[in-house]
Amino acid sequence: MNKFEQTRARFHVPEGVRYFDGNSLGLMPGAVASHVNEVVTKQWAQGLIRSWHEAQWRVLPQTVGQKVARLIGAQPAHVVACDSTSANLFKVLVSAVRLRPGRNTIVTDADAFPTDLYIVYQVARLFDLKVVAVPAAQIASHLDEQVATVVLTHVDYRSAEIYDMGQYTRQAHGVGALIVWDLSHTAGGVPCNLEADNVDFAVGCGYKYLNGGPGAPAYLYAAARHLDKCEQPLAGWFGHARPFDFSQDYTPAEGVSRFLCGTNPVIGLSVLSRALDEFDGVDMQEIRARSVVLTGQFIDGVDTELVGLGFHLASPREAAKRGSHVSLRHQQGYGIMQELALRGYIGDFRTPDYMRFGFAPLYNNEQDVCELLSEIKLIMDTRAWDKPAYQQRRDFT
Ligand SMILES: *Cc1c(COP(=O)(O)O)cnc(C)c1O
């Protein structure tokens, strides 16, 4: 059995389901169920408050951060897991802006994931800054000495296009600005190297390719060179140097731990921690190679088996520019995705007409891709997408 058939075997795939949504909510690793049972029945029910020390609850944000670090090219000590991606973006963006006083602009991708834009606009409002939101390709032409920070997502959530981390980071640094990267569709699906590319700050999601479960804690990276000067705005007691001194004065913790805020969700962190162990023994280059095979196989199949049926590839054809999902556009995309779901083929849909299929390297395989292509073909040949129920769009598809 090859390595990825072994990792696949460790995930729970529901009966009758073919899953292509690991870019949105990863499958559950089987071992998580028994681990969470132990966390609640032993560490919580029996250990109670003693478990902060005895079960190492106290350092879970750092322990989980260390496991994520390897996947994103960071030093283990420079990542913590906590809060949501949105909250973490707020914390690092405010910190970045404070490191560039006197500059009045944040530059970002106009097509970014909406939550990132909402946070950018609020930070701008708080600090009286201007937001320049333009397509990513135009960012370079909007960089000047007034720019405090650039905020970008490494892998686009709709198209799966990979933005060149090294190049954008150098361009931002070239005008003296800092850069914040969102790695939500990167970690666990696409390699990156934050240290080599000299990235200032990064944030990302725990529940997508990292399989941390619904609402899993997110993670946050800060470059060592900024840490002792960094002032994050949600300065809660868990980010204090000595939280259990109960001092009335705030002294930030050494290192990236200063980005913690309040009491961390122990159960969620425990689940994410166990889920990350599924990456043990797999390096990111292997993940990448596997991802390129699967997305490439799907695109080839669209070209040959679905030709002339109205599908348009909305992801880069060039493997080097493509993340681990593939988006197709189709006028009937919504109905096709609904019909696929009815048949147990789960991908997702993003307005106005994007059909997204995630290929998670740890558990999707060639057989999944073949079956997906055949099912789409069957739905098209029989016009099974054409049902009155699919005229009405529901939320959360
Ligand atoms: C999924 C995703 C998020 C999610 O943010 P949360 O606050 O954790 O819900 C944010 N940004 C991007 C780019 C994403 O893809």
Tab-separated table of C-alpha atoms and ligand atoms in Angstrom:
chain	number	residue	atom	x	y	z
A	1	MET	CA	0.000	0.000	0.000
A	2	ASN	CA	1.492	3.373	-0.890
A	3	LYS	CA	1.870	6.097	1.702
A	4	PHE	CA	-1.258	8.003	0.717
A	5	GLU	CA	-3.466	4.913	0.741
A	6	GLN	CA	-2.259	4.490	4.319
A	7	THR	CA	-3.119	8.046	5.284
A	8	ARG	CA	-6.485	7.729	3.497
A	9	ALA	CA	-7.296	4.660	5.562
A	10	ARG	CA	-6.972	6.724	8.736
A	11	PHE	CA	-9.849	9.058	7.799
A	12	HIS	CA	-13.526	8.411	8.270
A	13	VAL	CA	-15.386	8.517	4.963
A	14	PRO	CA	-19.146	8.195	5.474
A	15	GLU	CA	-20.849	5.317	3.689
A	16	GLY	CA	-21.891	6.327	0.182
A	17	VAL	CA	-19.949	9.593	0.219
A	18	ARG	CA	-17.254	10.830	-2.168
A	19	TYR	CA	-15.741	13.873	-0.522
A	20	PHE	CA	-14.261	16.838	-2.404
A	21	ASP	CA	-14.593	19.529	0.219
A	22	GLY	CA	-11.453	19.115	2.292
A	23	ASN	CA	-10.606	22.693	1.346
A	24	SER	CA	-13.631	23.808	3.352
A	25	LEU	CA	-14.059	21.243	6.145
A	26	GLY	CA	-11.624	18.343	6.256
A	27	LEU	CA	-12.690	14.753	6.937
A	28	MET	CA	-12.438	13.456	10.481
A	29	PRO	CA	-9.383	11.353	11.238
A	30	GLY	CA	-10.718	8.245	12.977
A	31	ALA	CA	-8.299	8.627	15.889
A	32	VAL	CA	-9.844	11.980	16.806
A	33	ALA	CA	-13.012	10.314	18.117
A	34	SER	CA	-11.227	8.245	20.756
A	35	HIS	CA	-8.871	11.104	21.595
A	36	VAL	CA	-11.670	13.564	22.265
A	37	ASN	CA	-13.390	10.910	24.352
A	38	GLU	CA	-10.275	10.650	26.469
A	39	VAL	CA	-9.976	14.422	26.744
A	40	VAL	CA	-13.496	14.784	28.107
A	41	THR	CA	-13.786	11.624	30.232
A	42	LYS	CA	-10.256	11.558	31.669
A	43	GLN	CA	-8.629	14.990	31.392
A	44	TRP	CA	-11.803	16.945	32.101
A	45	ALA	CA	-14.115	14.654	34.103
A	46	GLN	CA	-11.384	13.120	36.256
A	47	GLY	CA	-8.454	15.504	36.064
A	48	LEU	CA	-10.518	18.693	36.289
A	49	ILE	CA	-8.496	21.807	36.970
A	50	ARG	CA	-5.344	19.742	37.599
A	51	SER	CA	-5.255	18.973	33.868
A	52	TRP	CA	-4.013	22.484	33.049
A	53	HIS	CA	-0.658	21.136	34.179
A	54	GLU	CA	-0.975	17.366	34.172
A	55	ALA	CA	-2.459	17.118	30.680
A	56	GLN	CA	-0.480	20.114	29.393
A	57	TRP	CA	-3.626	22.106	28.545
A	58	ARG	CA	-1.680	25.239	29.420
A	59	VAL	CA	0.692	24.933	26.478
A	60	LEU	CA	-1.704	23.550	23.865
A	61	PRO	CA	-1.625	26.735	21.738
A	62	GLN	CA	2.156	26.403	21.494
A	63	THR	CA	2.156	22.606	21.041
A	64	VAL	CA	-0.325	22.848	18.199
A	65	GLY	CA	1.554	25.829	16.763
A	66	GLN	CA	4.700	23.691	16.591
A	67	LYS	CA	2.881	21.047	14.582
A	68	VAL	CA	1.557	23.637	12.124
A	69	ALA	CA	4.958	25.330	11.817
A	70	ARG	CA	6.547	22.474	9.883
A	71	LEU	CA	3.767	22.644	7.280
A	72	ILE	CA	4.243	26.356	6.574
A	73	GLY	CA	8.010	26.695	6.718
A	74	ALA	CA	8.195	28.360	10.115
A	75	GLN	CA	10.309	27.754	13.202
A	76	PRO	CA	8.306	25.768	15.783
A	77	ALA	CA	8.509	28.596	18.306
A	78	HIS	CA	7.027	31.183	15.959
A	79	VAL	CA	3.477	29.824	15.601
A	80	VAL	CA	0.552	29.590	18.039
A	81	ALA	CA	-2.924	28.142	17.546
A	82	CYS	CA	-5.796	30.229	18.906
A	83	ASP	CA	-8.998	32.089	18.077
A	84	SER	CA	-10.345	32.305	14.510
A	85	THR	CA	-8.533	33.367	11.359
A	86	SER	CA	-10.546	36.588	11.354
A	87	ALA	CA	-9.577	37.465	14.950
A	88	ASN	CA	-5.951	36.549	14.295
A	89	LEU	CA	-5.893	38.724	11.202
A	90	PHE	CA	-7.136	41.617	13.325
A	91	LYS	CA	-4.385	41.065	15.890
A	92	VAL	CA	-1.504	40.788	13.428
A	93	LEU	CA	-2.746	43.564	11.164
A	94	VAL	CA	-3.022	46.031	14.032
A	95	SER	CA	0.453	44.969	15.170
A	96	ALA	CA	1.832	45.468	11.666
A	97	VAL	CA	0.239	48.880	11.263
A	98	ARG	CA	1.672	49.956	14.631
A	99	LEU	CA	5.141	48.947	13.428
A	100	ARG	CA	4.839	51.419	10.546
A	101	PRO	CA	3.721	54.679	12.169
A	102	GLY	CA	3.261	57.664	9.889
A	103	ARG	CA	2.146	55.581	6.928
A	104	ASN	CA	-1.486	55.864	5.911
A	105	THR	CA	-2.392	52.978	3.588
A	106	ILE	CA	-3.247	49.266	3.661
A	107	VAL	CA	-3.123	47.537	0.267
A	108	THR	CA	-5.091	44.361	-0.299
A	109	ASP	CA	-6.635	42.101	-2.919
A	110	ALA	CA	-10.102	43.316	-3.912
A	111	ASP	CA	-11.129	39.692	-4.515
A	112	ALA	CA	-9.953	38.444	-1.119
A	113	PHE	CA	-12.072	36.232	1.102
A	114	PRO	CA	-14.728	38.633	2.445
A	115	THR	CA	-13.881	38.253	6.137
A	116	ASP	CA	-10.333	39.435	5.412
A	117	LEU	CA	-11.692	42.544	3.709
A	118	TYR	CA	-14.096	43.278	6.562
A	119	ILE	CA	-11.235	43.128	9.057
A	120	VAL	CA	-8.965	45.259	6.853
A	121	TYR	CA	-11.618	47.985	6.627
A	122	GLN	CA	-12.201	47.982	10.390
A	123	VAL	CA	-8.500	48.255	11.161
A	124	ALA	CA	-8.282	51.088	8.646
A	125	ARG	CA	-11.173	52.837	10.375
A	126	LEU	CA	-9.608	52.472	13.818
A	127	PHE	CA	-6.267	53.889	12.690
A	128	ASP	CA	-7.625	56.357	10.162
A	129	LEU	CA	-5.945	54.649	7.217
A	130	LYS	CA	-6.867	54.408	3.568
A	131	VAL	CA	-7.578	50.993	1.993
A	132	VAL	CA	-6.462	50.321	-1.557
A	133	ALA	CA	-8.257	47.153	-2.657
A	134	VAL	CA	-7.242	46.141	-6.176
A	135	PRO	CA	-6.865	42.870	-8.096
A	136	ALA	CA	-3.736	41.114	-6.852
A	137	ALA	CA	-1.969	41.568	-10.182
A	138	GLN	CA	-2.134	45.361	-9.709
A	139	ILE	CA	-0.788	45.443	-6.178
A	140	ALA	CA	2.784	46.187	-7.209
A	141	SER	CA	1.728	49.373	-8.964
A	142	HIS	CA	0.042	50.671	-5.783
A	143	LEU	CA	3.048	50.274	-3.521
A	144	ASP	CA	4.774	53.379	-2.282
A	145	GLU	CA	6.238	54.875	0.887
A	146	GLN	CA	2.763	55.531	2.279
A	147	VAL	CA	1.894	51.843	2.476
A	148	ALA	CA	2.071	50.441	5.995
A	149	THR	CA	0.973	46.879	5.255
A	150	VAL	CA	-0.060	44.589	2.423
A	151	VAL	CA	-2.624	41.864	3.167
A	152	LEU	CA	-2.804	38.939	0.777
A	153	THR	CA	-4.099	35.369	0.619
A	154	HIS	CA	-1.588	32.848	-0.682
A	155	VAL	CA	-4.080	30.543	-2.433
A	156	ASP	CA	-7.227	32.194	-3.763
A	157	TYR	CA	-10.354	30.626	-2.257
A	158	ARG	CA	-12.269	30.649	-5.510
A	159	SER	CA	-9.774	30.063	-8.311
A	160	ALA	CA	-7.075	28.230	-6.299
A	161	GLU	CA	-4.479	30.516	-7.902
A	162	ILE	CA	-1.236	30.604	-5.930
A	163	TYR	CA	0.236	34.051	-5.446
A	164	ASP	CA	4.006	34.226	-5.403
A	165	MET	CA	4.820	34.672	-1.734
A	166	GLY	CA	8.463	35.587	-2.263
A	167	GLN	CA	7.753	38.123	-4.965
A	168	TYR	CA	4.915	40.006	-3.225
A	169	THR	CA	6.837	39.988	0.029
A	170	ARG	CA	9.939	41.481	-1.631
A	171	GLN	CA	7.804	44.110	-3.354
A	172	ALA	CA	6.175	45.143	-0.059
A	173	HIS	CA	9.540	45.238	1.706
A	174	GLY	CA	10.942	47.216	-1.221
A	175	VAL	CA	8.865	50.226	-0.160
A	176	GLY	CA	9.379	49.569	3.528
A	177	ALA	CA	5.913	48.055	4.067
A	178	LEU	CA	5.117	44.876	5.976
A	179	ILE	CA	3.089	41.964	4.645
A	180	VAL	CA	0.461	39.700	6.186
A	181	TRP	CA	-0.356	36.413	4.437
A	182	ASP	CA	-3.542	34.395	4.897
A	183	LEU	CA	-2.675	30.699	4.537
A	184	SER	CA	-6.174	29.270	4.954
A	185	HIS	CA	-6.065	27.348	1.655
A	186	THR	CA	-2.338	26.701	1.905
A	187	ALA	CA	-1.410	24.788	5.063
A	188	GLY	CA	-1.767	21.066	4.506
A	189	GLY	CA	-2.427	21.439	0.775
A	190	VAL	CA	0.372	23.592	-0.659
A	191	PRO	CA	3.866	24.160	0.745
A	192	CYS	CA	5.157	27.589	1.611
A	193	ASN	CA	8.213	28.844	3.405
A	194	LEU	CA	7.543	31.803	5.645
A	195	GLU	CA	11.087	32.037	6.986
A	196	ALA	CA	12.815	31.751	3.609
A	197	ASP	CA	10.479	34.325	2.094
A	198	ASN	CA	11.000	36.668	5.030
A	199	VAL	CA	7.266	36.997	5.704
A	200	ASP	CA	6.272	39.337	8.522
A	201	PHE	CA	2.969	37.845	9.709
A	202	ALA	CA	0.662	35.019	8.675
A	203	VAL	CA	-2.668	33.558	9.777
A	204	GLY	CA	-4.762	30.588	8.665
A	205	CYS	CA	-7.495	28.089	9.325
A	206	GLY	CA	-7.461	24.844	11.314
A	207	TYR	CA	-10.532	23.162	9.863
A	208	LYS	CA	-9.684	22.991	6.149
A	209	TYR	CA	-6.735	20.832	4.999
A	210	LEU	CA	-5.585	20.513	8.614
A	211	ASN	CA	-8.754	18.557	9.480
A	212	GLY	CA	-9.199	20.145	12.904
A	213	GLY	CA	-13.007	19.889	12.798
A	214	PRO	CA	-15.794	22.475	12.639
A	215	GLY	CA	-14.748	25.749	14.218
A	216	ALA	CA	-11.238	24.461	14.955
A	217	PRO	CA	-8.852	27.079	16.316
A	218	ALA	CA	-6.852	28.989	13.723
A	219	TYR	CA	-3.107	29.736	13.864
A	220	LEU	CA	-0.871	32.747	13.714
A	221	TYR	CA	2.771	33.346	12.774
A	222	ALA	CA	4.917	36.351	13.592
A	223	ALA	CA	8.520	36.810	12.449
A	224	ALA	CA	11.002	36.728	15.312
A	225	ARG	CA	12.455	40.114	14.299
A	226	HIS	CA	9.171	41.880	15.117
A	227	LEU	CA	8.217	40.096	18.305
A	228	ASP	CA	9.730	42.264	20.999
A	229	LYS	CA	8.285	45.387	19.343
A	230	CYS	CA	4.885	43.911	18.588
A	231	GLU	CA	1.856	45.277	20.376
A	232	GLN	CA	-1.285	43.324	19.681
A	233	PRO	CA	-4.631	44.909	20.505
A	234	LEU	CA	-6.421	41.967	22.177
A	235	ALA	CA	-4.049	41.875	25.098
A	236	GLY	CA	-5.764	39.318	27.291
A	237	TRP	CA	-4.336	37.454	30.250
A	238	PHE	CA	-3.184	34.417	28.247
A	239	GLY	CA	-0.868	36.725	26.313
A	240	HIS	CA	0.613	38.013	29.559
A	241	ALA	CA	4.146	37.054	30.542
A	242	ARG	CA	2.888	35.680	33.899
A	243	PRO	CA	-0.885	35.193	33.717
A	244	PHE	CA	-1.053	33.516	37.119
A	245	ASP	CA	0.575	36.443	38.909
A	246	PHE	CA	-2.761	38.204	38.399
A	247	SER	CA	-0.914	41.475	38.042
A	248	GLN	CA	-2.982	44.601	37.339
A	249	ASP	CA	-0.377	45.630	34.782
A	250	TYR	CA	0.013	44.052	31.399
A	251	THR	CA	3.416	42.666	30.430
A	252	PRO	CA	3.349	40.814	27.109
A	253	ALA	CA	4.715	37.272	27.006
A	254	GLU	CA	8.014	36.608	25.277
A	255	GLY	CA	7.664	35.456	21.708
A	256	VAL	CA	4.581	34.645	19.711
A	257	SER	CA	2.598	33.712	22.847
A	258	ARG	CA	1.884	37.401	23.324
A	259	PHE	CA	-0.715	36.987	20.556
A	260	LEU	CA	-2.910	34.789	22.768
A	261	CYS	CA	-5.916	36.488	24.285
A	262	GLY	CA	-8.269	34.614	26.631
A	263	THR	CA	-8.630	31.044	27.856
A	264	ASN	CA	-8.115	28.762	24.905
A	265	PRO	CA	-10.657	26.154	23.796
A	266	VAL	CA	-8.958	23.040	25.140
A	267	ILE	CA	-11.249	20.521	23.461
A	268	GLY	CA	-10.965	22.168	20.062
A	269	LEU	CA	-7.195	22.476	20.381
A	270	SER	CA	-6.933	18.825	21.448
A	271	VAL	CA	-8.866	17.722	18.378
A	272	LEU	CA	-6.727	19.858	16.074
A	273	SER	CA	-3.585	18.589	17.748
A	274	ARG	CA	-4.526	14.947	17.171
A	275	ALA	CA	-5.640	15.663	13.597
A	276	LEU	CA	-2.267	17.248	12.795
A	277	ASP	CA	-0.524	14.008	13.750
A	278	GLU	CA	-1.874	12.569	10.483
A	279	PHE	CA	0.806	14.648	8.755
A	280	ASP	CA	3.575	12.842	10.657
A	281	GLY	CA	5.965	11.132	8.292
A	282	VAL	CA	4.674	13.032	5.265
A	283	ASP	CA	6.620	16.002	4.000
A	284	MET	CA	5.106	18.957	2.207
A	285	GLN	CA	6.841	18.146	-1.077
A	286	GLU	CA	5.107	14.765	-1.119
A	287	ILE	CA	1.804	16.470	-0.300
A	288	ARG	CA	2.390	18.873	-3.144
A	289	ALA	CA	3.228	16.139	-5.652
A	290	ARG	CA	0.103	14.218	-4.666
A	291	SER	CA	-2.050	17.334	-4.961
A	292	VAL	CA	-0.706	18.148	-8.435
A	293	VAL	CA	-1.449	14.596	-9.632
A	294	LEU	CA	-5.045	14.719	-8.425
A	295	THR	CA	-5.915	18.233	-9.600
A	296	GLY	CA	-4.149	17.521	-12.912
A	297	GLN	CA	-6.075	14.290	-13.412
A	298	PHE	CA	-9.342	16.123	-12.780
A	299	ILE	CA	-8.517	18.919	-15.245
A	300	ASP	CA	-7.484	16.389	-17.912
A	301	GLY	CA	-10.781	14.590	-17.355
A	302	VAL	CA	-12.746	17.819	-17.711
A	303	ASP	CA	-10.924	18.467	-21.006
A	304	THR	CA	-11.585	15.019	-22.421
A	305	GLU	CA	-14.745	13.646	-20.794
A	306	LEU	CA	-16.756	16.834	-20.262
A	307	VAL	CA	-15.768	18.650	-23.436
A	308	GLY	CA	-18.542	20.693	-25.068
A	309	LEU	CA	-20.814	20.547	-22.002
A	310	GLY	CA	-20.410	24.191	-20.988
A	311	PHE	CA	-17.726	23.866	-18.304
A	312	HIS	CA	-14.990	26.482	-18.027
A	313	LEU	CA	-11.880	25.938	-16.000
A	314	ALA	CA	-11.597	28.764	-13.442
A	315	SER	CA	-8.323	27.535	-11.922
A	316	PRO	CA	-4.849	27.889	-13.396
A	317	ARG	CA	-4.053	25.188	-15.923
A	318	GLU	CA	-0.388	25.520	-15.046
A	319	ALA	CA	0.248	23.212	-12.084
A	320	ALA	CA	2.827	25.522	-10.513
A	321	LYS	CA	0.186	28.240	-10.103
A	322	ARG	CA	-2.592	25.980	-8.817
A	323	GLY	CA	-3.499	25.090	-5.244
A	324	SER	CA	-5.213	21.905	-4.133
A	325	HIS	CA	-8.732	22.564	-5.372
A	326	VAL	CA	-10.116	23.050	-8.845
A	327	SER	CA	-12.930	25.429	-9.716
A	328	LEU	CA	-15.139	25.063	-12.718
A	329	ARG	CA	-17.682	27.603	-13.851
A	330	HIS	CA	-20.946	26.506	-15.396
A	331	GLN	CA	-24.246	28.328	-15.928
A	332	GLN	CA	-26.038	25.470	-14.191
A	333	GLY	CA	-23.303	25.083	-11.574
A	334	TYR	CA	-25.682	25.399	-8.646
A	335	GLY	CA	-28.053	22.675	-9.862
A	336	ILE	CA	-25.170	20.380	-10.808
A	337	MET	CA	-23.613	20.694	-7.341
A	338	GLN	CA	-26.977	20.051	-5.668
A	339	GLU	CA	-27.538	16.940	-7.758
A	340	LEU	CA	-23.999	15.733	-7.083
A	341	ALA	CA	-24.591	16.174	-3.344
A	342	LEU	CA	-27.839	14.211	-3.555
A	343	ARG	CA	-25.784	11.363	-4.989
A	344	GLY	CA	-23.204	11.581	-2.219
A	345	TYR	CA	-20.601	13.591	-4.168
A	346	ILE	CA	-19.795	16.547	-1.936
A	347	GLY	CA	-18.008	19.592	-3.279
A	348	ASP	CA	-19.157	23.156	-2.859
A	349	PHE	CA	-20.476	26.152	-4.679
A	350	ARG	CA	-19.450	29.795	-4.512
A	351	THR	CA	-21.394	32.593	-6.107
A	352	PRO	CA	-22.067	33.351	-8.846
A	353	ASP	CA	-21.315	30.059	-10.601
A	354	TYR	CA	-18.141	28.478	-9.188
A	355	MET	CA	-18.189	24.717	-8.603
A	356	ARG	CA	-15.290	23.934	-6.259
A	357	PHE	CA	-13.715	20.521	-5.856
A	358	GLY	CA	-11.040	20.064	-3.224
A	359	PHE	CA	-8.509	17.263	-3.571
A	360	ALA	CA	-7.018	16.684	-0.150
A	361	PRO	CA	-3.685	14.923	-0.606
A	362	LEU	CA	-3.991	12.900	2.607
A	363	TYR	CA	-7.199	11.158	1.597
A	364	ASN	CA	-8.447	11.757	-1.938
A	365	ASN	CA	-7.253	9.333	-4.592
A	366	GLU	CA	-7.373	8.675	-8.347
A	367	GLN	CA	-10.460	6.516	-7.999
A	368	ASP	CA	-12.348	9.426	-6.393
A	369	VAL	CA	-11.406	11.638	-9.339
A	370	CYS	CA	-12.590	9.061	-11.925
A	371	GLU	CA	-15.877	8.541	-10.151
A	372	LEU	CA	-16.466	12.281	-9.821
A	373	LEU	CA	-15.910	12.838	-13.535
A	374	SER	CA	-18.262	9.979	-14.466
A	375	GLU	CA	-20.973	11.250	-12.158
A	376	ILE	CA	-20.787	14.788	-13.564
A	377	LYS	CA	-20.985	13.337	-17.077
A	378	LEU	CA	-24.015	11.268	-16.131
A	379	ILE	CA	-25.766	14.284	-14.609
A	380	MET	CA	-25.147	16.283	-17.777
A	381	ASP	CA	-26.246	13.489	-20.129
A	382	THR	CA	-29.504	12.984	-18.245
A	383	ARG	CA	-30.105	16.689	-17.433
A	384	ALA	CA	-30.523	15.657	-13.806
A	385	TRP	CA	-29.504	19.169	-12.734
A	386	ASP	CA	-32.722	20.517	-14.203
A	387	LYS	CA	-35.075	20.233	-11.213
A	388	PRO	CA	-37.445	22.942	-9.946
A	389	ALA	CA	-36.035	22.540	-6.413
A	390	TYR	CA	-32.622	23.738	-7.636
A	391	GLN	CA	-34.031	27.069	-8.792
A	392	GLN	CA	-34.176	28.148	-5.142
A	393	ARG	CA	-30.725	28.649	-3.651
A	394	ARG	CA	-30.077	27.650	-0.053
A	395	ASP	CA	-27.374	28.979	2.240
A	396	PHE	CA	-24.334	26.949	3.219
A	397	THR	CA	-23.797	24.772	0.195
B	1	LIG	C1	-11.717	29.926	5.357
B	1	LIG	C2	-11.079	31.264	5.338
B	1	LIG	C3	-11.180	32.116	6.443
B	1	LIG	C4	-12.023	31.734	7.635
B	1	LIG	O1	-11.873	32.581	8.701
B	1	LIG	P1	-12.445	32.224	10.148
B	1	LIG	O2	-12.392	33.494	10.864
B	1	LIG	O3	-11.525	31.189	10.746
B	1	LIG	O4	-13.832	31.693	9.979
B	1	LIG	C5	-10.518	33.331	6.372
B	1	LIG	N1	-9.788	33.680	5.289
B	1	LIG	C6	-9.679	32.865	4.216
B	1	LIG	C7	-8.837	33.268	3.049
B	1	LIG	C8	-10.316	31.635	4.211
B	1	LIG	O5	-10.224	30.842	3.144
